[in-house]
Amino acid sequence: MTASTSTSLPTVRIALEWYLNPDHLPLLHAQAAARRDGALNIELVVPDDHYDGFAALAEGEVEAVVNEPLHLIEKHDEEVALQSLGTFFHTDGGVLITHTAQATLKAGGAIRVASPVSNPVTDGLCQNILVGWMRKQSITVKPEQISVYEAGFDHIDNLQKGADAAWLAFANIEGVHAKLLGLPLDLCRTSDGDVPGFSALELIVDRNADTTTKNNLQTLVQYLDKAVVALKADANAALELWYSASGETPSDLTHAMVNDTLTRFVAPVKADAARWQPIWDYMRTHGSDVVDAPTFAEIFR
């Protein structure tokens, strides 16, 4: 994992869920504002693997993790008491699936889905979403027709290289990209397959962190709240911030992604058990290894 350069200010290190992208604009805005105010140094740590942040939090290498709520409510091997500080981004997510792959499933054939991670929990969700979606079209598809393999984070590249589908894809990133490229595919959202939504980013910390760390994290949340308001109020400034942070060459694609993403930021950032109760219920009743009810309540307390 790699991090930005630190300063003499109090520091909060945040492990991201994957490579820097427009979903992280509130973090980038907060980083710049807090450093300018001399209040806090926010380091964004890019992972090698999707789950790296949880191990880093348990080892004390970071003070916070950004990841989907799905992984917040799963059971983890690391001995750390996870706590949600809240959601700052919430989008539609699901499976990007080619028209050819849809025809294959309808004909009883098998498809392969590219994903950054493959495990029984996430693979099962992908299968359930597609099976449910096909059921609504009066097509019976068996889970074993859908296999998931690890292929990295670049869904569009994986699809262009021959993947039948890609998961978990976000509407504001891959959905926008696929539409602008005119690719022959559809985004099958979680809700299309009767699975509660979970495509969001939670700010996750150690409930047992020391007082200084907790105070610094509260300062971070205050800056995130201000960031969401400021970003939504000035799309051009948000775009300039993204280009400055990413080093990307300006493009119509990036412009479209950022504009779509701005509509999906959430403030105030606060723990909200009701937001994720449906997906916890769904996973629990479908045999997934999620935390028990008291732990779920404690995470969002």
Short mmCIF file of C-alpha atoms in Angstrom, two decimals:
data_model
loop_
_atom_site.label_atom_id
_atom_site.label_comp_id
_atom_site.label_asym_id
_atom_site.label_seq_id
_atom_site.Cartn_x
_atom_site.Cartn_y
_atom_site.Cartn_z
CA MET A 1 0.00 0.00 0.00
CA THR A 2 1.25 3.49 -0.82
CA ALA A 3 0.36 6.75 0.92
CA SER A 4 0.74 10.46 0.30
CA THR A 5 3.53 12.43 1.99
CA SER A 6 2.86 13.31 5.63
CA THR A 7 3.28 16.66 7.36
CA SER A 8 3.79 17.85 10.95
CA LEU A 9 0.03 18.25 11.40
CA PRO A 10 -2.06 15.64 13.25
CA THR A 11 -2.51 12.86 10.73
CA VAL A 12 -5.37 10.57 9.74
CA ARG A 13 -4.38 7.82 7.33
CA ILE A 14 -7.28 6.44 5.29
CA ALA A 15 -7.03 3.15 3.41
CA LEU A 16 -9.08 3.30 0.21
CA GLU A 17 -11.00 0.35 -1.22
CA TRP A 18 -9.28 0.56 -4.60
CA TYR A 19 -7.52 3.04 -6.88
CA LEU A 20 -8.29 6.75 -6.60
CA ASN A 21 -11.47 7.66 -8.51
CA PRO A 22 -14.16 10.39 -8.48
CA ASP A 23 -16.02 8.61 -5.66
CA HIS A 24 -13.21 9.89 -3.43
CA LEU A 25 -13.69 13.57 -4.25
CA PRO A 26 -15.02 14.42 -0.75
CA LEU A 27 -11.83 12.94 0.70
CA LEU A 28 -9.70 14.97 -1.70
CA HIS A 29 -11.61 18.16 -0.91
CA ALA A 30 -11.34 17.51 2.83
CA GLN A 31 -7.64 16.74 2.46
CA ALA A 32 -6.94 20.07 0.75
CA ALA A 33 -9.15 22.15 3.06
CA ALA A 34 -7.89 20.61 6.31
CA ARG A 35 -4.28 21.01 5.26
CA ARG A 36 -4.89 24.62 4.15
CA ASP A 37 -6.50 25.39 7.51
CA GLY A 38 -3.62 23.79 9.40
CA ALA A 39 -6.13 21.47 11.08
CA LEU A 40 -5.29 17.98 9.86
CA ASN A 41 -3.12 16.01 7.48
CA ILE A 42 -5.20 13.42 5.62
CA GLU A 43 -3.24 10.66 3.92
CA LEU A 44 -5.00 8.51 1.31
CA VAL A 45 -3.55 5.02 1.12
CA VAL A 46 -4.05 3.06 -2.12
CA PRO A 47 -4.41 -0.70 -1.59
CA ASP A 48 -2.87 -3.59 -3.46
CA ASP A 49 -5.94 -5.68 -2.64
CA HIS A 50 -9.58 -4.78 -1.94
CA TYR A 51 -9.45 -5.96 1.68
CA ASP A 52 -6.04 -4.50 2.58
CA GLY A 53 -7.54 -1.66 4.58
CA PHE A 54 -9.07 -3.89 7.23
CA ALA A 55 -5.75 -5.59 7.94
CA ALA A 56 -4.01 -2.20 8.00
CA LEU A 57 -6.57 -0.88 10.50
CA ALA A 58 -6.06 -3.90 12.75
CA GLU A 59 -2.28 -3.41 12.61
CA GLY A 60 -2.52 0.30 13.41
CA GLU A 61 -1.13 1.29 10.01
CA VAL A 62 -4.16 3.48 9.26
CA GLU A 63 -6.81 5.21 11.35
CA ALA A 64 -9.71 4.69 8.95
CA VAL A 65 -10.87 2.51 6.08
CA VAL A 66 -13.08 3.37 3.14
CA ASN A 67 -15.02 0.41 1.78
CA GLU A 68 -18.46 -0.84 0.84
CA PRO A 69 -20.94 -1.53 3.66
CA LEU A 70 -21.07 -5.13 2.45
CA HIS A 71 -17.56 -5.63 3.82
CA LEU A 72 -18.28 -3.67 6.97
CA ILE A 73 -20.98 -6.14 8.04
CA GLU A 74 -19.09 -9.28 7.03
CA LYS A 75 -17.17 -11.17 9.69
CA HIS A 76 -13.44 -10.43 9.55
CA ASP A 77 -10.45 -12.45 10.69
CA GLU A 78 -8.72 -9.34 12.02
CA GLU A 79 -9.24 -8.60 15.70
CA VAL A 80 -10.59 -5.07 15.46
CA ALA A 81 -13.96 -3.66 16.60
CA LEU A 82 -15.24 -1.98 13.45
CA GLN A 83 -17.35 1.15 13.71
CA SER A 84 -19.10 3.16 11.03
CA LEU A 85 -18.68 6.91 11.00
CA GLY A 86 -21.11 7.12 8.10
CA THR A 87 -21.68 7.04 4.36
CA PHE A 88 -20.36 9.79 2.10
CA PHE A 89 -21.21 8.21 -1.28
CA HIS A 90 -24.13 6.03 -2.42
CA THR A 91 -24.76 4.92 -6.00
CA ASP A 92 -26.49 2.21 -8.03
CA GLY A 93 -24.32 -0.85 -8.49
CA GLY A 94 -24.56 -4.26 -10.03
CA VAL A 95 -23.34 -6.40 -12.91
CA LEU A 96 -22.36 -5.04 -16.30
CA ILE A 97 -23.35 -7.84 -18.67
CA THR A 98 -22.99 -8.04 -22.43
CA HIS A 99 -25.96 -8.70 -24.69
CA THR A 100 -24.22 -11.86 -25.90
CA ALA A 101 -23.86 -13.15 -22.34
CA GLN A 102 -27.53 -12.47 -21.68
CA ALA A 103 -28.44 -14.59 -24.69
CA THR A 104 -26.09 -17.32 -23.47
CA LEU A 105 -27.80 -17.45 -20.08
CA LYS A 106 -31.24 -17.53 -21.66
CA ALA A 107 -30.12 -20.46 -23.82
CA GLY A 108 -28.93 -22.37 -20.76
CA GLY A 109 -25.24 -21.69 -21.27
CA ALA A 110 -22.54 -20.56 -18.86
CA ILE A 111 -20.84 -17.18 -18.49
CA ARG A 112 -17.77 -15.87 -16.66
CA VAL A 113 -17.85 -12.65 -14.64
CA ALA A 114 -14.69 -10.60 -14.05
CA SER A 115 -14.31 -9.16 -10.54
CA PRO A 116 -11.60 -7.61 -8.33
CA VAL A 117 -12.38 -10.27 -5.71
CA SER A 118 -13.89 -13.73 -5.74
CA ASN A 119 -15.23 -15.43 -2.64
CA PRO A 120 -18.42 -17.32 -1.73
CA VAL A 121 -20.17 -14.22 -0.36
CA THR A 122 -19.59 -11.81 -3.23
CA ASP A 123 -19.82 -14.52 -5.90
CA GLY A 124 -23.17 -15.60 -4.45
CA LEU A 125 -24.51 -12.06 -4.54
CA CYS A 126 -23.51 -11.69 -8.18
CA GLN A 127 -25.22 -14.96 -9.04
CA ASN A 128 -28.38 -14.06 -7.09
CA ILE A 129 -28.66 -10.69 -8.81
CA LEU A 130 -28.44 -12.17 -12.30
CA VAL A 131 -30.69 -15.12 -11.46
CA GLY A 132 -33.31 -12.76 -10.00
CA TRP A 133 -33.08 -10.43 -12.98
CA MET A 134 -33.61 -13.30 -15.41
CA ARG A 135 -36.50 -14.62 -13.31
CA LYS A 136 -38.28 -11.30 -13.84
CA GLN A 137 -37.95 -11.98 -17.57
CA SER A 138 -39.50 -15.44 -17.09
CA ILE A 139 -36.12 -17.09 -17.71
CA THR A 140 -34.82 -19.75 -15.32
CA VAL A 141 -31.07 -19.50 -14.75
CA LYS A 142 -29.14 -21.71 -12.34
CA PRO A 143 -26.37 -20.19 -10.17
CA GLU A 144 -23.84 -22.68 -11.52
CA GLN A 145 -24.22 -21.11 -14.97
CA ILE A 146 -22.45 -18.02 -13.56
CA SER A 147 -18.82 -18.23 -12.44
CA VAL A 148 -16.75 -15.35 -11.07
CA TYR A 149 -13.00 -14.97 -11.55
CA GLU A 150 -10.52 -12.41 -10.26
CA ALA A 151 -9.38 -9.98 -12.93
CA GLY A 152 -8.59 -6.65 -11.27
CA PHE A 153 -10.49 -3.40 -10.96
CA ASP A 154 -10.77 -2.24 -14.59
CA HIS A 155 -14.21 -3.54 -15.54
CA ILE A 156 -14.38 -1.89 -18.96
CA ASP A 157 -10.96 -3.22 -19.94
CA ASN A 158 -11.95 -6.70 -18.78
CA LEU A 159 -15.14 -6.55 -20.83
CA GLN A 160 -13.25 -5.37 -23.90
CA LYS A 161 -10.84 -8.27 -23.42
CA GLY A 162 -13.66 -10.77 -23.58
CA ALA A 163 -15.27 -11.05 -20.13
CA ASP A 164 -18.98 -11.88 -20.36
CA ALA A 165 -19.76 -9.56 -17.47
CA ALA A 166 -18.08 -7.47 -14.78
CA TRP A 167 -18.97 -6.97 -11.15
CA LEU A 168 -19.32 -4.97 -8.87
CA ALA A 169 -19.82 -2.06 -11.29
CA PHE A 170 -20.94 1.43 -10.29
CA ALA A 171 -23.46 3.38 -12.37
CA ASN A 172 -21.52 6.64 -12.05
CA ILE A 173 -18.19 5.17 -13.18
CA GLU A 174 -18.41 2.05 -15.36
CA GLY A 175 -22.06 2.70 -16.22
CA VAL A 176 -21.21 6.15 -17.60
CA HIS A 177 -18.09 4.81 -19.35
CA ALA A 178 -19.95 1.97 -21.04
CA LYS A 179 -22.71 4.32 -22.23
CA LEU A 180 -20.26 6.80 -23.77
CA LEU A 181 -18.38 4.00 -25.51
CA GLY A 182 -21.63 2.60 -26.85
CA LEU A 183 -20.81 -0.90 -25.64
CA PRO A 184 -23.49 -3.57 -26.21
CA LEU A 185 -24.23 -4.27 -22.56
CA ASP A 186 -26.58 -3.45 -19.70
CA LEU A 187 -26.10 -2.64 -16.03
CA CYS A 188 -28.12 -5.13 -14.04
CA ARG A 189 -28.54 -3.28 -10.76
CA THR A 190 -28.82 -5.03 -7.43
CA SER A 191 -32.47 -3.95 -7.23
CA ASP A 192 -33.15 -5.50 -10.64
CA GLY A 193 -32.30 -8.83 -9.04
CA ASP A 194 -34.25 -8.15 -5.82
CA VAL A 195 -31.08 -7.69 -3.75
CA PRO A 196 -30.91 -4.63 -1.45
CA GLY A 197 -28.46 -1.97 -2.56
CA PHE A 198 -25.00 -1.75 -1.02
CA SER A 199 -23.01 0.22 -3.59
CA ALA A 200 -21.68 2.91 -1.32
CA LEU A 201 -18.62 3.98 0.60
CA GLU A 202 -18.52 3.93 4.38
CA LEU A 203 -15.92 5.59 6.57
CA ILE A 204 -14.88 2.78 8.94
CA VAL A 205 -12.74 3.05 12.07
CA ASP A 206 -11.64 1.13 15.16
CA ARG A 207 -14.18 1.65 17.94
CA ASN A 208 -11.40 1.24 20.50
CA ALA A 209 -9.12 3.92 19.06
CA ASP A 210 -7.54 6.33 21.54
CA THR A 211 -9.06 9.71 22.36
CA THR A 212 -6.66 11.69 20.17
CA THR A 213 -7.45 9.53 17.16
CA LYS A 214 -11.19 9.81 17.76
CA ASN A 215 -10.94 13.61 17.95
CA ASN A 216 -8.96 13.69 14.70
CA LEU A 217 -11.58 11.48 13.06
CA GLN A 218 -14.34 13.83 14.14
CA THR A 219 -12.42 16.67 12.54
CA LEU A 220 -12.23 14.58 9.37
CA VAL A 221 -16.00 14.07 9.38
CA GLN A 222 -16.57 17.81 9.77
CA TYR A 223 -14.43 18.45 6.72
CA LEU A 224 -16.22 15.72 4.75
CA ASP A 225 -19.59 17.33 5.48
CA LYS A 226 -18.28 20.67 4.21
CA ALA A 227 -16.72 18.96 1.20
CA VAL A 228 -19.97 17.39 0.02
CA VAL A 229 -21.79 20.73 0.18
CA ALA A 230 -18.97 22.57 -1.62
CA LEU A 231 -18.59 19.94 -4.35
CA LYS A 232 -22.28 19.87 -5.17
CA ALA A 233 -22.38 23.67 -5.27
CA ASP A 234 -19.57 24.04 -7.82
CA ALA A 235 -19.23 21.29 -10.42
CA ASN A 236 -16.45 23.12 -12.26
CA ALA A 237 -14.35 23.38 -9.11
CA ALA A 238 -14.99 19.69 -8.43
CA LEU A 239 -13.76 18.83 -11.90
CA GLU A 240 -10.63 20.96 -11.46
CA LEU A 241 -9.93 19.25 -8.13
CA TRP A 242 -10.23 15.84 -9.76
CA TYR A 243 -7.87 16.71 -12.61
CA SER A 244 -5.37 18.17 -10.18
CA ALA A 245 -5.41 15.09 -7.94
CA SER A 246 -5.51 12.45 -10.66
CA GLY A 247 -3.24 14.03 -13.26
CA GLU A 248 -5.70 12.93 -15.95
CA THR A 249 -5.99 14.69 -19.28
CA PRO A 250 -9.37 16.43 -19.48
CA SER A 251 -11.96 14.43 -21.42
CA ASP A 252 -15.69 14.21 -22.04
CA LEU A 253 -15.71 10.86 -20.24
CA THR A 254 -14.21 12.23 -17.04
CA HIS A 255 -16.49 15.24 -17.17
CA ALA A 256 -19.53 12.94 -17.43
CA MET A 257 -18.31 10.68 -14.62
CA VAL A 258 -17.65 13.55 -12.23
CA ASN A 259 -20.98 15.24 -12.97
CA ASP A 260 -22.85 12.00 -12.33
CA THR A 261 -20.84 11.25 -9.19
CA LEU A 262 -21.56 14.66 -7.64
CA THR A 263 -25.26 13.78 -7.43
CA ARG A 264 -24.46 10.72 -5.30
CA PHE A 265 -22.52 12.22 -2.39
CA VAL A 266 -24.13 12.06 1.05
CA ALA A 267 -24.07 14.55 3.94
CA PRO A 268 -24.12 14.75 6.83
CA VAL A 269 -21.78 11.82 7.27
CA LYS A 270 -23.19 9.84 10.18
CA ALA A 271 -23.68 6.22 11.20
CA ASP A 272 -27.02 4.95 9.93
CA ALA A 273 -28.00 1.37 10.74
CA ALA A 274 -31.35 1.73 8.91
CA ARG A 275 -29.55 2.39 5.63
CA TRP A 276 -27.85 -1.03 5.73
CA GLN A 277 -30.38 -3.10 7.69
CA PRO A 278 -31.92 -4.51 4.45
CA ILE A 279 -28.64 -5.86 3.06
CA TRP A 280 -27.67 -7.27 6.47
CA ASP A 281 -31.06 -9.02 6.69
CA TYR A 282 -30.69 -10.31 3.13
CA MET A 283 -27.19 -11.69 3.63
CA ARG A 284 -28.07 -13.23 6.99
CA THR A 285 -31.14 -15.01 5.62
CA HIS A 286 -29.20 -16.22 2.57
CA GLY A 287 -26.53 -17.93 4.62
CA SER A 288 -23.74 -15.37 4.38
CA ASP A 289 -21.24 -15.07 7.22
CA VAL A 290 -22.23 -11.66 8.56
CA VAL A 291 -21.98 -10.21 12.05
CA ASP A 292 -24.69 -11.02 14.60
CA ALA A 293 -27.43 -8.57 15.62
CA PRO A 294 -25.67 -7.10 18.69
CA THR A 295 -22.47 -6.54 16.68
CA PHE A 296 -24.44 -4.95 13.83
CA ALA A 297 -26.06 -2.54 16.28
CA GLU A 298 -22.70 -1.75 17.86
CA ILE A 299 -21.09 -0.98 14.49
CA PHE A 300 -23.59 1.81 13.88
CA ARG A 301 -23.91 3.08 17.44
#
